[in-house]
Short mmCIF file of C-alpha atoms in Angstrom, two decimals:
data_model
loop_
_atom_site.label_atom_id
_atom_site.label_comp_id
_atom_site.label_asym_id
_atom_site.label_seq_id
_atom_site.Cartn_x
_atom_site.Cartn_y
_atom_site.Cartn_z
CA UNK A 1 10.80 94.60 -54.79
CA UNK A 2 10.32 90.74 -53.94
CA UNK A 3 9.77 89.38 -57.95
CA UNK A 4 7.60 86.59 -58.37
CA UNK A 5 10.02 83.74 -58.16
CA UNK A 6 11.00 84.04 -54.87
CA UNK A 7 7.07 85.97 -52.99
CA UNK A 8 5.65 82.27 -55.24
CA UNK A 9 8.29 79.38 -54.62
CA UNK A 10 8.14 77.92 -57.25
CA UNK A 11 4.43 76.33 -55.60
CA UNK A 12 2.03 79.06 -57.85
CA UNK A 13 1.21 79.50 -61.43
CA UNK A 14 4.21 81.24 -63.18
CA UNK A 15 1.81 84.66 -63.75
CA UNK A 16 1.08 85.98 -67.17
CA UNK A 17 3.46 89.03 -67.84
CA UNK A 18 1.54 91.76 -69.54
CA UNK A 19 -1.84 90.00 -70.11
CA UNK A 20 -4.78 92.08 -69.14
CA UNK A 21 -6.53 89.94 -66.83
CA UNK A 22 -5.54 88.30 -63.54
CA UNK A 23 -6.50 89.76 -60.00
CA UNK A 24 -5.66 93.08 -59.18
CA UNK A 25 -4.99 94.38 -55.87
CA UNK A 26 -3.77 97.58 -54.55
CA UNK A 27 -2.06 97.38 -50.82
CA UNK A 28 -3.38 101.14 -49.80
CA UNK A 29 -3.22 103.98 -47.32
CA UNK A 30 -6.41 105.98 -47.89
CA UNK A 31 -4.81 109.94 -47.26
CA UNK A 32 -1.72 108.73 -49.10
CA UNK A 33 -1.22 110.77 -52.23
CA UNK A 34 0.96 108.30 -53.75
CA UNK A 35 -1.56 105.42 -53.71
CA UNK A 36 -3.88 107.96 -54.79
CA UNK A 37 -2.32 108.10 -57.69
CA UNK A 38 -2.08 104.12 -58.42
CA UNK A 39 -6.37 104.09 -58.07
CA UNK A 40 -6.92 107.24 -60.06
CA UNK A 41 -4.41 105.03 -62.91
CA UNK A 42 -6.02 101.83 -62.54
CA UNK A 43 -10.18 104.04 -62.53
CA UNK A 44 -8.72 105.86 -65.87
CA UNK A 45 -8.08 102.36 -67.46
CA UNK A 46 -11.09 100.88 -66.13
CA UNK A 47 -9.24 98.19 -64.29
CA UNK A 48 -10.77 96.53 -61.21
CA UNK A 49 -9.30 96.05 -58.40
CA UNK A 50 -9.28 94.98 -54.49
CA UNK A 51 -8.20 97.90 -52.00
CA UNK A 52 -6.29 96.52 -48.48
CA UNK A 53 -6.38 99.32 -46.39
CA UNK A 54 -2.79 99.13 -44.50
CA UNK A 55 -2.24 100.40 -40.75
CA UNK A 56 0.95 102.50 -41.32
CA UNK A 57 1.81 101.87 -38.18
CA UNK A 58 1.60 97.99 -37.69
CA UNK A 59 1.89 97.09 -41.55
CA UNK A 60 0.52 93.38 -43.06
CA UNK A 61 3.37 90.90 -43.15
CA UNK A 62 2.21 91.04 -47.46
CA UNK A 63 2.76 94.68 -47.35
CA UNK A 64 6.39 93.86 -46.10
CA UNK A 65 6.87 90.80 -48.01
CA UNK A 66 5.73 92.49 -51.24
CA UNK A 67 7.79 95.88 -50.68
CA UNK A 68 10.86 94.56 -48.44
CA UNK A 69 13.05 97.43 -49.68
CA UNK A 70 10.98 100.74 -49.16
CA UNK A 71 7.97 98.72 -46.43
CA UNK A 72 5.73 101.31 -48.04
CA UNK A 73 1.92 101.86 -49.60
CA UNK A 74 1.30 101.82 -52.17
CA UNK A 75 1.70 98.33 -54.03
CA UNK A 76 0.19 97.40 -57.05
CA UNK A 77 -0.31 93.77 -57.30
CA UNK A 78 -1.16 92.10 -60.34
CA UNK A 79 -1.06 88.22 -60.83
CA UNK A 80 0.45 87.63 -57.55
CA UNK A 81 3.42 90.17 -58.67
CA UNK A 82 4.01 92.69 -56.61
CA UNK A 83 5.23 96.67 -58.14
CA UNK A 84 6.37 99.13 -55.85
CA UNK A 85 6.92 103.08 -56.03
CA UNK A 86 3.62 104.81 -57.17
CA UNK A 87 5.25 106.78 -60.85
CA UNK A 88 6.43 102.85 -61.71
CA UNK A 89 2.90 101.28 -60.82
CA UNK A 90 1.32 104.10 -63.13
CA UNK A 91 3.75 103.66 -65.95
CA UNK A 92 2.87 99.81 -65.81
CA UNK A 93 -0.60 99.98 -65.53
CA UNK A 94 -0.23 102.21 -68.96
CA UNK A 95 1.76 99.55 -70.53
CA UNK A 96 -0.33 96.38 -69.56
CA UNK A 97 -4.03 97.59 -70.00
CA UNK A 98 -3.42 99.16 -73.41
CA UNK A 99 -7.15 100.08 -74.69
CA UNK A 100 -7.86 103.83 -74.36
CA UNK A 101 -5.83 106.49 -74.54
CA UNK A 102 -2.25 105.94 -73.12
CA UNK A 103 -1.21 108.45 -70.42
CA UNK A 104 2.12 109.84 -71.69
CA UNK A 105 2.00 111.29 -75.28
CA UNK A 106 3.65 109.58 -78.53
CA UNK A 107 6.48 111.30 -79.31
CA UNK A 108 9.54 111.61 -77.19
CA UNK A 109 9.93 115.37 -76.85
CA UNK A 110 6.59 115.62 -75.22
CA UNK A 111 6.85 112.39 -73.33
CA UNK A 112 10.19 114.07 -71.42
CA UNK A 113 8.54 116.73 -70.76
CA UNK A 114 5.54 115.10 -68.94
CA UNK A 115 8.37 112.87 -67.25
CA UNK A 116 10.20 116.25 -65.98
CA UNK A 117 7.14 117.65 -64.62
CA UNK A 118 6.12 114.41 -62.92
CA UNK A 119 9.35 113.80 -61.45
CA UNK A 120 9.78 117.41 -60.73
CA UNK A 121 6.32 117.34 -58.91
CA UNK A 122 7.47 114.15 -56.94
CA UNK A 123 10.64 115.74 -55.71
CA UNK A 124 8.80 119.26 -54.40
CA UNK A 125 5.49 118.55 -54.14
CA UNK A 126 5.97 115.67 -51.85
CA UNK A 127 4.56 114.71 -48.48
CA UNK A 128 8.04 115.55 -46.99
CA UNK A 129 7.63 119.04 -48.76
CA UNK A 130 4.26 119.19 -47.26
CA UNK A 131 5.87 117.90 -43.75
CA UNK A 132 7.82 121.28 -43.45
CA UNK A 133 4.36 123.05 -43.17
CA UNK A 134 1.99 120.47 -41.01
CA UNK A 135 5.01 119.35 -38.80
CA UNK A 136 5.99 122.67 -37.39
CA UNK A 137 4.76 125.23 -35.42
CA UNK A 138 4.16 128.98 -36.81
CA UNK A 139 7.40 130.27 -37.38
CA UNK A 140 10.62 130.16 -39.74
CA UNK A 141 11.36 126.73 -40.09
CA UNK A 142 6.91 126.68 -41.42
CA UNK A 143 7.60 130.06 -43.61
CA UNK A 144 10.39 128.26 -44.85
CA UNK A 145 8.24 125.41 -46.04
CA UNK A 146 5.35 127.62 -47.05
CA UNK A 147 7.78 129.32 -49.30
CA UNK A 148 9.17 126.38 -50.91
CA UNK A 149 5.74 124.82 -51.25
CA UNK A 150 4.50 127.80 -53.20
CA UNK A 151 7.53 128.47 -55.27
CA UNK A 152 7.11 124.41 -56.47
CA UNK A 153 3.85 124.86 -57.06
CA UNK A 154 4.25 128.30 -59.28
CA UNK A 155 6.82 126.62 -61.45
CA UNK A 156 4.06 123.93 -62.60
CA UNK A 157 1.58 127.04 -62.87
CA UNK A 158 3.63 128.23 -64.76
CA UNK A 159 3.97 125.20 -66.84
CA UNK A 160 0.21 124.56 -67.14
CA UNK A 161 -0.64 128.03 -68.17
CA UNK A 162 -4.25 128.19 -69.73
CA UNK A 163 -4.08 124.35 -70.78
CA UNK A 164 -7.23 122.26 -69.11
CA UNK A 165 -4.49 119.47 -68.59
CA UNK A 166 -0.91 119.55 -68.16
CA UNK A 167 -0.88 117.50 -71.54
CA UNK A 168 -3.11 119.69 -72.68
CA UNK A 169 -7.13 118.96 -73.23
CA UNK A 170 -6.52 115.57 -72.11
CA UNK A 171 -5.85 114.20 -68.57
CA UNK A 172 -2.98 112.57 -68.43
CA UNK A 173 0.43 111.22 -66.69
CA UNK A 174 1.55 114.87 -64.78
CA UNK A 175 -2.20 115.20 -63.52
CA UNK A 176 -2.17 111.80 -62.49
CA UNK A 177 1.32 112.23 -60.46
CA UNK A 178 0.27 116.09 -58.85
CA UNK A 179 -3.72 115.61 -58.16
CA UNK A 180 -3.74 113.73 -55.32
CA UNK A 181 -1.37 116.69 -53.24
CA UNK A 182 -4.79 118.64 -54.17
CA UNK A 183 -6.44 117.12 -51.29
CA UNK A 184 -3.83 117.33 -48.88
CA UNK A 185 -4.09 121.25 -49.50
CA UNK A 186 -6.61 122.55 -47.08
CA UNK A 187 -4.80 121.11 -44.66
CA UNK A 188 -1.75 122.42 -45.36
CA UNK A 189 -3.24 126.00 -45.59
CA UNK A 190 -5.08 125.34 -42.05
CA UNK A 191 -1.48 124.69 -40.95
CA UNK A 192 0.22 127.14 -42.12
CA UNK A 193 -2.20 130.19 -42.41
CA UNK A 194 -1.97 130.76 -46.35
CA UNK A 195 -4.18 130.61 -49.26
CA UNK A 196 -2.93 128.15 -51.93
CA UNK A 197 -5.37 129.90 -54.18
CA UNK A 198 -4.16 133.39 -53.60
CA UNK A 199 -0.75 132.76 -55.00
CA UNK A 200 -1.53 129.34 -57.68
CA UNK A 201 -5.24 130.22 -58.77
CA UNK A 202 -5.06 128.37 -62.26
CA UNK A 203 -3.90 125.72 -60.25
CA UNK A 204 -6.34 125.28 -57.66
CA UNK A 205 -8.90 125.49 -61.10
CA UNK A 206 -7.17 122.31 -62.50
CA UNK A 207 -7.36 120.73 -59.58
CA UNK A 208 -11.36 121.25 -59.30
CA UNK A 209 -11.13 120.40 -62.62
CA UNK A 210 -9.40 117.41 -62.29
CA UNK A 211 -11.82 116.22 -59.45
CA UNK A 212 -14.74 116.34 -61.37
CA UNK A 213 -13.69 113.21 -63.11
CA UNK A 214 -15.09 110.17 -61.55
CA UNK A 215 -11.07 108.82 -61.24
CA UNK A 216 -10.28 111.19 -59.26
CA UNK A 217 -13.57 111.89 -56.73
CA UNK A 218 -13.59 108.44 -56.45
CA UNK A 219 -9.57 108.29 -55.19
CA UNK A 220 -9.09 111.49 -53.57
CA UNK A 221 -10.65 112.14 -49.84
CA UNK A 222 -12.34 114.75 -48.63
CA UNK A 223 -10.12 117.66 -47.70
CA UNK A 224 -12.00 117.85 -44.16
CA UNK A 225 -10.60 114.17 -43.99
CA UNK A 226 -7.35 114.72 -44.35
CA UNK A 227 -6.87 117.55 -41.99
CA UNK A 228 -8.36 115.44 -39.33
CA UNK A 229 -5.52 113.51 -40.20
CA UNK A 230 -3.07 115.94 -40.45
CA UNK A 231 -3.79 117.19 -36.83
CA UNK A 232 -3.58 113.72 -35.44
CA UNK A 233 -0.17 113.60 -36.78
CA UNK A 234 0.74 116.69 -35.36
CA UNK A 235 -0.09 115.49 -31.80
CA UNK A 236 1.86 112.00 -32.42
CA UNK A 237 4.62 114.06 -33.57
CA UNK A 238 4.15 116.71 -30.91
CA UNK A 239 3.31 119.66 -32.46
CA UNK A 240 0.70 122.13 -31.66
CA UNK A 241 -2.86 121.82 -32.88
CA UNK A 242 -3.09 123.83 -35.88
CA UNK A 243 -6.03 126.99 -35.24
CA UNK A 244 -8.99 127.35 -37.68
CA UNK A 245 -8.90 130.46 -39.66
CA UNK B 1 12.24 123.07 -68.28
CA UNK B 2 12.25 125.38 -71.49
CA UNK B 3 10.51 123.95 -74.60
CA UNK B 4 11.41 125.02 -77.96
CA UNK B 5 8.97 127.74 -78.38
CA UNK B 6 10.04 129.89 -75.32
CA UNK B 7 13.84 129.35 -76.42
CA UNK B 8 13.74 129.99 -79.81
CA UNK B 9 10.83 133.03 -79.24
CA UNK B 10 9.80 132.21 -82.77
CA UNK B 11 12.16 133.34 -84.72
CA UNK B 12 13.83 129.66 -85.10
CA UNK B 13 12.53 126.72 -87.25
CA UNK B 14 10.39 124.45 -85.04
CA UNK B 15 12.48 121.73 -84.06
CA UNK B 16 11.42 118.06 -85.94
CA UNK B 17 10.36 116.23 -82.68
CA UNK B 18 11.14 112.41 -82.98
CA UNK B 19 13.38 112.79 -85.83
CA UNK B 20 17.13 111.08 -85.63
CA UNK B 21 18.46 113.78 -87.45
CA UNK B 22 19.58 117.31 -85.92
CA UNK B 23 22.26 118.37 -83.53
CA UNK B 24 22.84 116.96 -80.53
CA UNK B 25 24.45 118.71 -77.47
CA UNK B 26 25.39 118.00 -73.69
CA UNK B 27 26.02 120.56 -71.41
CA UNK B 28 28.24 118.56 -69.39
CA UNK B 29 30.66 118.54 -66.28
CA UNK B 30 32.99 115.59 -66.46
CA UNK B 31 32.56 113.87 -63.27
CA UNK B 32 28.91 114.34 -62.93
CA UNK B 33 27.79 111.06 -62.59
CA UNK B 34 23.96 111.77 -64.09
CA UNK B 35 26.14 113.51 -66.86
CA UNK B 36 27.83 110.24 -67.42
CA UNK B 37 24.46 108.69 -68.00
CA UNK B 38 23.64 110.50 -70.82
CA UNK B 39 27.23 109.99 -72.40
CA UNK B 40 26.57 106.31 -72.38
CA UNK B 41 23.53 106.14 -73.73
CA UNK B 42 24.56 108.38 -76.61
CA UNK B 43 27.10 106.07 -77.38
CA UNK B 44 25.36 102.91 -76.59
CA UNK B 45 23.29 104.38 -79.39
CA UNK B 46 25.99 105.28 -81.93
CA UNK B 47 24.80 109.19 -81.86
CA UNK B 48 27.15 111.54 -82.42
CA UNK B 49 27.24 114.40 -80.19
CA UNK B 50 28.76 117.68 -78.78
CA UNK B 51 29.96 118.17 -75.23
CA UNK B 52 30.04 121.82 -73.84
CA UNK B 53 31.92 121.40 -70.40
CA UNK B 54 30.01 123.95 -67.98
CA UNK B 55 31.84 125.63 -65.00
CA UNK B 56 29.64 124.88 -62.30
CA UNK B 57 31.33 128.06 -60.36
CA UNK B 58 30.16 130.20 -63.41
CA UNK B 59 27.31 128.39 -65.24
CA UNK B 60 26.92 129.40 -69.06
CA UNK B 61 23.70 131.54 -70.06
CA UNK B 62 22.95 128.16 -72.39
CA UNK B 63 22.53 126.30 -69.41
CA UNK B 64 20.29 128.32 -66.86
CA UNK B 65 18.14 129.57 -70.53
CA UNK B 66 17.77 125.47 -71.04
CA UNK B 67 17.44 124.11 -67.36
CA UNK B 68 16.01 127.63 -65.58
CA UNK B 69 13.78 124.98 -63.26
CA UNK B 70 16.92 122.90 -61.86
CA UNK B 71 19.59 124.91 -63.24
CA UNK B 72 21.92 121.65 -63.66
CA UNK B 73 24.01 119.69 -65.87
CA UNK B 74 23.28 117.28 -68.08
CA UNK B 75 21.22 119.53 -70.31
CA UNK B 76 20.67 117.08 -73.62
CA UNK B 77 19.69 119.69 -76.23
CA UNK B 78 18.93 118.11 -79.67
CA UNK B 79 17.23 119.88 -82.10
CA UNK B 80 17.67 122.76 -80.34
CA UNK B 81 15.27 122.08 -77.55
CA UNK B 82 16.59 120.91 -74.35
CA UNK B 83 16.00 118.23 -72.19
CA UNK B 84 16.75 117.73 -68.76
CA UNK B 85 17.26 115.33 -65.98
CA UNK B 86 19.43 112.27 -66.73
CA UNK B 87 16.74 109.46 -66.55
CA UNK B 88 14.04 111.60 -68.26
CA UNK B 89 17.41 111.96 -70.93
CA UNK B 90 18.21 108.19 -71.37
CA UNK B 91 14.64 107.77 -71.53
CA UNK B 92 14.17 110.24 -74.67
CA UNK B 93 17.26 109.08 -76.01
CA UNK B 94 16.59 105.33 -76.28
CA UNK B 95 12.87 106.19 -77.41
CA UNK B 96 14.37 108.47 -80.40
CA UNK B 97 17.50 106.33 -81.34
CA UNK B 98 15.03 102.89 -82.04
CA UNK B 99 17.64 101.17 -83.97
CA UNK B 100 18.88 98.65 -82.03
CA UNK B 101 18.31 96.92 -78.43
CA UNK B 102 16.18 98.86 -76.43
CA UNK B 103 17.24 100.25 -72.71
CA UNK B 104 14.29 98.68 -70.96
CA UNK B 105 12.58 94.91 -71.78
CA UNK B 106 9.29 94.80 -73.56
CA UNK B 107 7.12 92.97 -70.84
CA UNK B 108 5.77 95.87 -68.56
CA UNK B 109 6.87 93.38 -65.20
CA UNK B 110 10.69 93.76 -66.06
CA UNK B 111 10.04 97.20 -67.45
CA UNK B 112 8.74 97.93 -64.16
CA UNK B 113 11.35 96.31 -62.49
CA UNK B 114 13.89 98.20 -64.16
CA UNK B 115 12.15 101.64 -63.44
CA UNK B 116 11.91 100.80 -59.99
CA UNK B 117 15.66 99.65 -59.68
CA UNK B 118 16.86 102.99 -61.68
CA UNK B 119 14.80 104.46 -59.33
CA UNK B 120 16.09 103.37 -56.26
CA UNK B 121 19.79 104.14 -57.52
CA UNK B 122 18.61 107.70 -58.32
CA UNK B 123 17.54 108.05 -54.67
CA UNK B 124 20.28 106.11 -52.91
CA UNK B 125 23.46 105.89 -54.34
CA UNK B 126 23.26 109.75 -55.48
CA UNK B 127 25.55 112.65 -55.35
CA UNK B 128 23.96 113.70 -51.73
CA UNK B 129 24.63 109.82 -50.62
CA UNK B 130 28.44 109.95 -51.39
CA UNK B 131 28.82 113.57 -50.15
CA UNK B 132 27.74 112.44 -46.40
CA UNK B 133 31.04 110.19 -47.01
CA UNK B 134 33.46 112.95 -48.64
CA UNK B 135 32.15 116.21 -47.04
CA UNK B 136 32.35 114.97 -43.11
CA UNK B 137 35.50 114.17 -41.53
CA UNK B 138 36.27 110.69 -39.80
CA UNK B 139 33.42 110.26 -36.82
CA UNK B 140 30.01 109.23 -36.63
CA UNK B 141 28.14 111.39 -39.58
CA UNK B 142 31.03 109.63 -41.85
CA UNK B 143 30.37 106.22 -40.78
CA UNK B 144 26.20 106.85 -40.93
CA UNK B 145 27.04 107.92 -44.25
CA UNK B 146 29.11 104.67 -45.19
CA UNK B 147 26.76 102.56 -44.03
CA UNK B 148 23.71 103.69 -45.68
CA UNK B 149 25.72 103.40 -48.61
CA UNK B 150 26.76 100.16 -48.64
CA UNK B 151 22.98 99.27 -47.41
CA UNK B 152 21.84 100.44 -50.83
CA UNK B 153 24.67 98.80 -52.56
CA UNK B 154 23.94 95.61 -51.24
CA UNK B 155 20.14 95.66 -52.26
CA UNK B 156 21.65 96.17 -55.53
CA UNK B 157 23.75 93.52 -55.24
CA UNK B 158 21.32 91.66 -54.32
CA UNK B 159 19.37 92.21 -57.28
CA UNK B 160 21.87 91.53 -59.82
CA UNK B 161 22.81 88.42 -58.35
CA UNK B 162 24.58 86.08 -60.68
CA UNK B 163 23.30 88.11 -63.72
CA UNK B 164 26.33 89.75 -66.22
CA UNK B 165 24.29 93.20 -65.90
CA UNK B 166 21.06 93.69 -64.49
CA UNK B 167 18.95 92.65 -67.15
CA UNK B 168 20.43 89.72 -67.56
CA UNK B 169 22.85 89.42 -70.40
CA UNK B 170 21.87 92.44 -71.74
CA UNK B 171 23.74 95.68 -70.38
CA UNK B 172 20.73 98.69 -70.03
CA UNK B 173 18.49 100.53 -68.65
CA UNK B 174 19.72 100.06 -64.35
CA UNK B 175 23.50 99.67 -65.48
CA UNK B 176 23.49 102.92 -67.05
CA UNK B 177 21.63 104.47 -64.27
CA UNK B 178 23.91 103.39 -61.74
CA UNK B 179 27.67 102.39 -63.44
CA UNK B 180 28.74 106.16 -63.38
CA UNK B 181 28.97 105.75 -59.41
CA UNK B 182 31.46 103.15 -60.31
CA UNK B 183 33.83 105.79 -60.63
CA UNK B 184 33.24 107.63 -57.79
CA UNK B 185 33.73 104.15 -55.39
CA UNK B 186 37.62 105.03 -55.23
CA UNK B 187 37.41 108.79 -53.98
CA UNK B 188 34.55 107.20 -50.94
CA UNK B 189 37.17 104.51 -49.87
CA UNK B 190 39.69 106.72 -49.81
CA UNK B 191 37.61 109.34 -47.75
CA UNK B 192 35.82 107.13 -45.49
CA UNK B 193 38.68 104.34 -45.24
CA UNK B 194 36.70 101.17 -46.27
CA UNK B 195 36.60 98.73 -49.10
CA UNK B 196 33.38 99.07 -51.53
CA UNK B 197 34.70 95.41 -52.77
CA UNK B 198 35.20 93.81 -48.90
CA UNK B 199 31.22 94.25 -49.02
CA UNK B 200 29.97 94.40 -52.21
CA UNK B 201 32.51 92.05 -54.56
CA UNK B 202 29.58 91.36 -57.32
CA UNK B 203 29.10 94.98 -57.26
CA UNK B 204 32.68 95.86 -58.23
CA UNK B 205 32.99 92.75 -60.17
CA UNK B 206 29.92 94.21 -62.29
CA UNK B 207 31.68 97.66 -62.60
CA UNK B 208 34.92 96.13 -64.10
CA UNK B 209 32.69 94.29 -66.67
CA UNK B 210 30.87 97.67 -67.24
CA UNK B 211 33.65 99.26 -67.86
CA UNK B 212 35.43 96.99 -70.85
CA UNK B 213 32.28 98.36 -72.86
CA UNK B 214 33.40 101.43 -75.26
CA UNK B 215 30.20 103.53 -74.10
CA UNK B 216 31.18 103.03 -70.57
CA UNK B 217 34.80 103.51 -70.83
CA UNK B 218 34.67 106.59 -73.05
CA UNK B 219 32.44 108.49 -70.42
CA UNK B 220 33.36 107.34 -67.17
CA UNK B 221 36.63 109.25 -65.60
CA UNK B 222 39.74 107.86 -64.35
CA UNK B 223 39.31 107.05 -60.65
CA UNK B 224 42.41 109.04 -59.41
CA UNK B 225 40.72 112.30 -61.45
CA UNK B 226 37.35 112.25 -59.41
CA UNK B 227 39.68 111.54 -56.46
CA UNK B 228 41.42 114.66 -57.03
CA UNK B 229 38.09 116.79 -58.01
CA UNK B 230 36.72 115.35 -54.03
CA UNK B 231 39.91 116.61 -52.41
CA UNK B 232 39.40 120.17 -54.06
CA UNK B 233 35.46 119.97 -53.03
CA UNK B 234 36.29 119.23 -49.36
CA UNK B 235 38.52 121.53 -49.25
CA UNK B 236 35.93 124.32 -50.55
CA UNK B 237 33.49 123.13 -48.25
CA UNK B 238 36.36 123.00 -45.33
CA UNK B 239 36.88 119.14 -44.76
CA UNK B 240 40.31 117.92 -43.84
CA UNK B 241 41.88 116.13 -46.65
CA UNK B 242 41.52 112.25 -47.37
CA UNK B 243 44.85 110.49 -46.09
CA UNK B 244 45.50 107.96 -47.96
CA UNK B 245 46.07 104.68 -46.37
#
């Protein structure tokens, strides 16, 4: 994380920590969950913002400059100050634009929990957890990854129970930090031959829950999108083309 | 993650969420270094609190009834509900305890700033980092291992610069994430044959002024102990021992 001191030189307008207004701009990749996540936060607050879509693969000298220890999407920048890692971004775009409903509950019991499931979802339900399905062939090493998937996946089930929203009847921080893995599913099932549905249906009913808020639909791409992707990343990374059902 | 209700299958008075009073408990294992987070904070706090040492060979039915998800130590349990994962922990413990400094600034930039820093030592300087030094022998995993380590430890450094702690003067929210790997730093040198201080001196020059605080000093284990525990782990897992030099 380059602070503003040292991306400004001392040549720009010391920005104004915590104010609502100032330019916002988010440095994006569009099938990347975690940026996802960043526009669904800043569309729930009613913040506007720039995208700049980032080639992953030759990425803008202000991508690097503004995230020189990860090089990563997304980053959040707001008054010429750059924030890095996706759960931080969402946290501060909580704390600065303060009008509306906050995204983590008051009181601190409920507040850890939403933290353990959003952490827990980062940790398992992660594009390297989804990696063990698209980037392998059929086989163990794919079953393996499958398994895991689901088993991650059941545990927040489990967690969500009948609830509309993980916090309960309102959208908040864990549905913010799991929904954007919703579009990557398809995929994943086109991948790996399974039905996410089959084992996690309550889950796959949030998620079309989730999606018919305009936050989401508008920062979530369409799950015929994102396979495409998927299967160009399989050749790059020289795996076989995964078969339609 | 177990909340109160499932534990306590109704038959126990619903825990006062919030409140500063009630029982407080760690399910601990003294050279855990995320259990050493929640120690300090406790005490940087002033709460009193219980430690029940868990055999890690033989976990107690408390812990896998309180952390069934993760099934690890440090389980916080106050009020009789239990909490889990050490950041989520010094999170919930510095927004119950309010008396006092707080763990993280007020602006959301350094809050941010401090997530993302906690954040990075959570990923980098972690249990699984230091085990890629003490669980290979001398040869090129080892050295991989070493220097990955002392990568992240120089960001760090890095970031704290000339500061006292990493928020400045104040010590919080980054030093307690990251000070209880101060005590590991011996056992790695003495494994991997290299000086932590030869490349980081601010680091270790930070972890000696850490370490005069009470909070710090009353959770953190003596050096030579952990170096002891690392010998009996690689030789469980069938490393040769450390010589020393």
């Amino acid at each position: 994380m380059v602070l503003a001191s040292s991306l400004c030189q001392g040549a720009c307008v010391e920005p104004t920590m915590g104010k609502e207004s100032g330019k916002v701009v988010v440095l994006d990749f569009w099938a990347s969950p975690y940026a996802m996540r960043t526009k669904i936060a800043l569309r729930e607050k009613g913040v506007e913002f720039e995208v700049q879509e980032e080639d992953l693969w030759n990425k803008s000298e202000l991508l690097l400059k503004s995230n020189p220890v990860h090089e990563k999407v997304p980053v959040l920048i707001h008054n010429n100050t750059p924030i890095s890692e996706s759960l931080v971004q969402v946290q501060y775009i909580d704390e600065t634009w303060t009008e509306g409903a906050s995204f983590l509950p008051t009181d601190p019991q409920s507040r850890a929990t939403a933290r353990f499931w959003a952490d827990f979802a980062d940790k398992t339900i992660s594009f390297d957890g989804g990696r063990k399905i698209w980037g392998n062939k059929i086989g163990e090493e794919q079953d393996k990854g499958i398994k895991e998937f689901l088993e991650s996946l059941k545990a927040l089930e489990n967690e969500l129970g009948d609830k509309s929203y993980f916090g309960g009847e309102t959208f908040s921080y864990v549905d913010i930090a799991l929904v954007p893995f919703y579009s990557w599913f398809y995929a994943l099932e086109e991948c790996g031959h399974f039905s996410v549905e089959a084992a996690c249906p309550k889950i796959v009913a949030w998620g079309k829950r989730c999606v018919e808020r305009k936050s989401v639909a508008d920062s979530l791409p369409e799950s015929e999108k994102v396979y495409q992707q998927v299967l160009k990343l399989r050749q790059i990374f020289g795996v076989e083309e995964c078969s339609k059902h």
